[in-house]
């Protein structure tokens, strides 16, 4: 079973920054895409960012484009989400996820999430 553990969440003022980390148990981490999603109370889970198996392709939701950066370190089996210029509407539980098939962006495995709270 693939395990994913998010960390780095916390409380920050609007305009501040946080960096989230997601460590995985995959032995073949570099062969799979990784994604970040978030869910606020009363709302559905939404896509935030994704990165390809090679790291050569990244994708962002319009709401975070230009503020968030996704990256991966295959040697450390870790994916990161650098979040700058945070807004109160970014407040949510953030989850990392990965597919069970190479070259796929259909996510199967999910972490337990880390809380990000942005105050105004």
XYZ file of N, CA and C in Angstrom:
360
model
N 0.845 -1.182 0.000
C 0.000 0.000 0.000
C 0.885 1.238 0.000
N 0.603 2.159 -0.909
C 1.355 3.399 -0.989
C 0.903 4.332 0.126
N 1.863 4.889 0.851
C 1.578 5.839 1.919
C 2.104 7.218 1.556
N 1.317 8.236 1.877
C 1.696 9.616 1.638
C 1.449 10.407 2.910
N 2.421 11.206 3.317
C 2.323 11.975 4.547
C 2.646 13.429 4.246
N 1.644 14.290 4.439
C 1.825 15.718 4.219
C 2.314 16.394 5.496
N 3.046 17.480 5.332
C 3.492 18.282 6.459
C 3.723 19.707 5.985
N 3.867 20.623 6.929
C 4.186 22.004 6.611
C 3.041 22.974 6.733
N 1.843 22.485 7.021
C 0.711 23.375 7.189
C 0.815 24.180 8.466
N -0.040 25.189 8.574
C -0.036 26.028 9.751
C -0.862 27.268 9.554
N -0.683 28.211 10.463
C -1.393 29.484 10.437
C -0.461 30.572 9.927
N -0.934 31.338 8.962
C -0.126 32.398 8.379
C -1.026 33.584 8.044
N -0.477 34.778 8.105
C -1.228 35.968 7.729
C -1.310 36.099 6.215
N -2.345 36.763 5.747
C -2.486 37.025 4.318
C -1.233 37.701 3.783
N -0.794 37.232 2.619
C 0.429 37.735 2.022
C 1.664 36.945 2.387
N 1.539 36.048 3.352
C 2.654 35.240 3.787
C 2.861 34.016 2.927
N 3.796 33.164 3.348
C 4.178 31.988 2.581
C 4.265 30.753 3.461
N 4.020 29.604 2.849
C 4.214 28.306 3.467
C 4.741 27.348 2.411
N 5.485 26.339 2.845
C 5.890 25.273 1.953
C 5.401 23.944 2.502
N 4.586 23.261 1.723
C 4.085 21.954 2.085
C 4.992 20.870 1.508
N 5.123 19.782 2.246
C 5.895 18.638 1.795
C 5.026 17.398 1.824
N 5.285 16.479 0.916
C 4.590 15.203 0.881
C 5.629 14.107 0.665
N 5.841 13.310 1.680
C 6.754 12.181 1.594
C 5.971 10.927 1.247
N 6.509 10.109 0.350
C 5.819 8.904 -0.092
C 6.665 7.668 0.156
N 5.990 6.522 0.180
C 6.663 5.250 0.382
C 6.979 4.538 -0.925
N 6.662 5.144 -2.049
C 6.884 4.502 -3.338
C 8.359 4.258 -3.608
N 8.704 3.038 -3.958
C 10.062 2.744 -4.392
C 10.321 3.280 -5.794
N 9.247 3.380 -6.586
C 9.337 3.880 -7.951
C 8.708 5.261 -8.056
N 9.010 6.118 -7.098
C 8.422 7.446 -7.004
C 8.555 8.234 -8.301
N 9.708 8.149 -8.935
C 9.971 8.959 -10.118
C 9.144 8.558 -11.332
N 8.488 7.408 -11.301
C 7.706 6.930 -12.434
C 6.261 7.404 -12.424
N 5.851 8.138 -11.395
C 4.452 8.507 -11.226
C 4.284 10.010 -11.048
N 3.177 10.500 -11.594
C 2.802 11.883 -11.360
C 2.400 12.090 -9.902
N 2.473 13.337 -9.453
C 2.043 13.707 -8.112
C 1.165 14.941 -8.212
N 0.176 15.016 -7.331
C -0.724 16.152 -7.346
C -1.019 16.680 -5.957
N -1.428 17.936 -5.904
C -1.916 18.569 -4.690
C -3.370 18.986 -4.897
N -4.189 18.700 -3.893
C -5.592 19.091 -3.876
C -5.893 19.762 -2.542
N -7.027 20.431 -2.467
C -7.424 21.042 -1.202
C -8.935 20.977 -1.041
N -9.367 21.028 0.216
C -10.787 20.994 0.519
C -11.076 21.892 1.709
N -11.954 22.857 1.492
C -12.399 23.752 2.542
C -13.731 23.251 3.103
N -14.068 23.617 4.343
C -15.348 23.179 4.920
C -16.529 23.568 4.047
N -17.411 22.596 3.802
C -18.590 22.844 3.002
C -18.357 22.888 1.505
N -17.137 22.631 1.069
C -16.818 22.669 -0.345
C -16.264 21.322 -0.802
N -16.340 21.085 -2.107
C -15.777 19.874 -2.679
C -14.265 20.001 -2.804
N -13.613 18.862 -2.831
C -12.177 18.847 -3.046
C -11.858 19.402 -4.432
N -10.840 20.245 -4.510
C -10.482 20.859 -5.776
C -9.006 20.667 -6.089
N -8.719 20.629 -7.368
C -7.361 20.494 -7.846
C -6.576 21.770 -7.599
N -5.312 21.613 -7.206
C -4.429 22.752 -6.982
C -3.263 22.755 -7.964
N -2.511 21.653 -8.005
C -1.326 21.588 -8.854
C -0.930 20.142 -9.080
N -0.189 19.894 -10.155
C 0.312 18.559 -10.448
C 1.661 18.661 -11.136
N 2.429 17.590 -11.040
C 3.731 17.521 -11.680
C 3.913 16.133 -12.276
N 4.502 16.073 -13.463
C 4.667 14.810 -14.156
C 5.743 13.953 -13.514
N 5.823 12.705 -13.966
C 6.815 11.754 -13.475
C 8.236 12.263 -13.693
N 8.449 12.983 -14.776
C 9.778 13.491 -15.093
C 10.074 14.835 -14.445
N 9.039 15.510 -13.984
C 9.197 16.859 -13.472
C 9.212 17.917 -14.555
N 9.100 17.489 -15.806
C 9.172 18.426 -16.916
C 7.877 19.145 -17.216
N 6.775 18.666 -16.674
C 5.472 19.269 -16.920
C 4.784 19.564 -15.600
N 4.302 20.778 -15.450
C 3.547 21.173 -14.269
C 2.226 21.789 -14.678
N 1.240 21.694 -13.788
C -0.103 22.176 -14.060
C -0.636 22.854 -12.809
N -1.385 23.939 -12.992
C -1.897 24.707 -11.867
C -3.335 25.124 -12.102
N -4.098 25.144 -11.014
C -5.414 25.752 -11.071
C -5.267 27.251 -11.289
N -6.219 27.838 -11.991
C -6.155 29.267 -12.264
C -6.089 30.095 -10.981
N -6.714 29.606 -9.925
C -6.784 30.352 -8.686
C -5.434 30.486 -7.977
N -4.478 29.618 -8.308
C -3.180 29.647 -7.639
C -2.035 29.950 -8.587
N -2.305 30.021 -9.865
C -1.262 30.243 -10.859
C -0.520 31.554 -10.582
N 0.793 31.477 -10.594
C 1.614 32.637 -10.311
C 1.951 32.814 -8.850
N 1.266 32.096 -7.969
C 1.514 32.192 -6.537
C 2.089 30.904 -5.950
N 1.654 29.762 -6.484
C 2.093 28.458 -5.979
C 3.049 27.818 -6.975
N 3.991 27.032 -6.467
C 4.931 26.296 -7.299
C 5.054 24.870 -6.788
N 4.835 23.901 -7.674
C 5.001 22.500 -7.327
C 6.356 22.019 -7.831
N 7.015 21.189 -7.053
C 8.298 20.629 -7.444
C 8.448 19.252 -6.819
N 9.423 18.498 -7.293
C 9.649 17.173 -6.730
C 11.134 16.883 -6.637
N 11.479 16.086 -5.641
C 12.836 15.624 -5.441
C 12.771 14.102 -5.420
N 13.070 13.494 -6.550
C 12.920 12.050 -6.671
C 13.891 11.287 -5.769
N 15.049 11.855 -5.522
C 16.013 11.194 -4.650
C 15.504 11.085 -3.223
N 14.635 12.002 -2.830
C 14.076 12.006 -1.476
C 12.633 11.539 -1.429
N 12.088 11.112 -2.563
C 10.696 10.642 -2.642
C 9.727 11.670 -2.060
N 9.926 12.916 -2.418
C 9.155 14.008 -1.821
C 8.700 14.998 -2.885
N 7.462 15.455 -2.745
C 6.932 16.514 -3.586
C 6.622 17.717 -2.699
N 6.801 18.919 -3.242
C 6.631 20.145 -2.474
C 5.598 21.045 -3.134
N 4.984 21.880 -2.318
C 4.125 22.937 -2.814
C 4.520 24.222 -2.101
N 5.199 25.098 -2.819
C 5.565 26.405 -2.285
C 4.403 27.357 -2.525
N 3.877 27.937 -1.457
C 2.713 28.795 -1.536
C 3.104 30.199 -1.090
N 3.037 31.140 -2.008
C 3.355 32.536 -1.739
C 2.108 33.395 -1.903
N 2.172 34.597 -1.358
C 1.067 35.552 -1.461
C -0.258 34.913 -1.072
N -0.266 34.238 0.051
C -1.447 33.498 0.482
C -2.617 34.430 0.777
N -3.808 33.934 0.460
C -5.051 34.661 0.653
C -5.951 33.882 1.605
N -6.873 34.553 2.293
C -7.800 33.824 3.169
C -8.546 32.710 2.450
N -8.861 32.881 1.180
C -9.566 31.851 0.437
C -8.717 30.619 0.145
N -7.425 30.673 0.453
C -6.572 29.496 0.350
C -6.712 28.576 1.562
N -7.426 29.008 2.575
C -7.623 28.205 3.773
C -8.332 26.902 3.430
N -7.713 25.779 3.782
C -8.261 24.466 3.459
C -7.342 23.401 4.033
N -7.805 22.161 3.967
C -6.937 21.022 4.199
C -6.322 20.647 2.861
N -5.017 20.544 2.821
C -4.300 20.241 1.588
C -3.862 18.787 1.587
N -4.118 18.110 0.474
C -3.808 16.698 0.312
C -2.870 16.495 -0.866
N -1.930 15.582 -0.728
C -1.177 15.140 -1.890
C -1.723 13.795 -2.347
N -1.505 13.482 -3.613
C -2.073 12.278 -4.196
C -1.193 11.777 -5.332
N -1.358 10.495 -5.653
C -0.587 9.898 -6.736
C -1.408 8.799 -7.400
N -1.225 8.567 -8.697
C -1.945 7.482 -9.371
C -1.342 6.126 -9.040
N -2.012 5.071 -9.493
C -1.457 3.723 -9.372
C -0.942 3.209 -10.705
N -0.943 4.056 -11.702
C -0.493 3.704 -13.036
C 0.457 4.775 -13.548
N 1.545 4.370 -14.157
C 2.466 5.333 -14.745
C 1.793 6.066 -15.895
N 2.221 7.304 -16.122
C 1.701 8.157 -17.188
C 0.224 8.484 -16.999
N -0.263 8.419 -15.776
C -1.659 8.668 -15.463
C -1.798 9.836 -14.499
N -2.898 10.581 -14.650
C -3.264 11.626 -13.703
C -4.595 11.302 -13.023
N -4.974 10.020 -13.030
C -6.131 9.543 -12.289
C -5.645 9.076 -10.922
N -5.967 9.831 -9.887
C -5.361 9.624 -8.576
C -6.076 8.538 -7.784
N -5.292 7.688 -7.141
C -5.811 6.598 -6.333
C -5.399 6.710 -4.874
N -4.169 7.097 -4.620
C -3.649 7.133 -3.255
C -3.603 8.564 -2.749
N -4.069 8.739 -1.503
C -4.192 10.067 -0.906
C -3.594 10.092 0.493
N -3.001 11.213 0.852
C -2.551 11.412 2.214
C -3.692 11.842 3.111
N -3.389 12.040 4.389
C -4.400 12.426 5.369
C -4.631 13.933 5.432
N -3.768 14.699 4.826
C -3.965 16.126 4.730
C -3.228 16.928 5.788
N -2.982 18.191 5.470
C -2.392 19.131 6.412
C -3.164 20.444 6.327
N -3.490 21.013 7.480
C -4.335 22.204 7.536
C -3.529 23.460 7.244
N -4.054 24.282 6.350
C -3.501 25.601 6.067
C -4.570 26.630 6.391
N -4.250 27.559 7.275
C -5.179 28.611 7.661
C -4.527 29.959 7.403
N -5.196 30.785 6.619
C -4.687 32.108 6.264
C -5.606 33.148 6.887
N -5.064 33.958 7.761
C -5.844 34.986 8.441
C -5.743 36.305 7.690
N -6.762 37.129 7.842
C -6.785 38.441 7.205
C -6.392 39.548 8.164
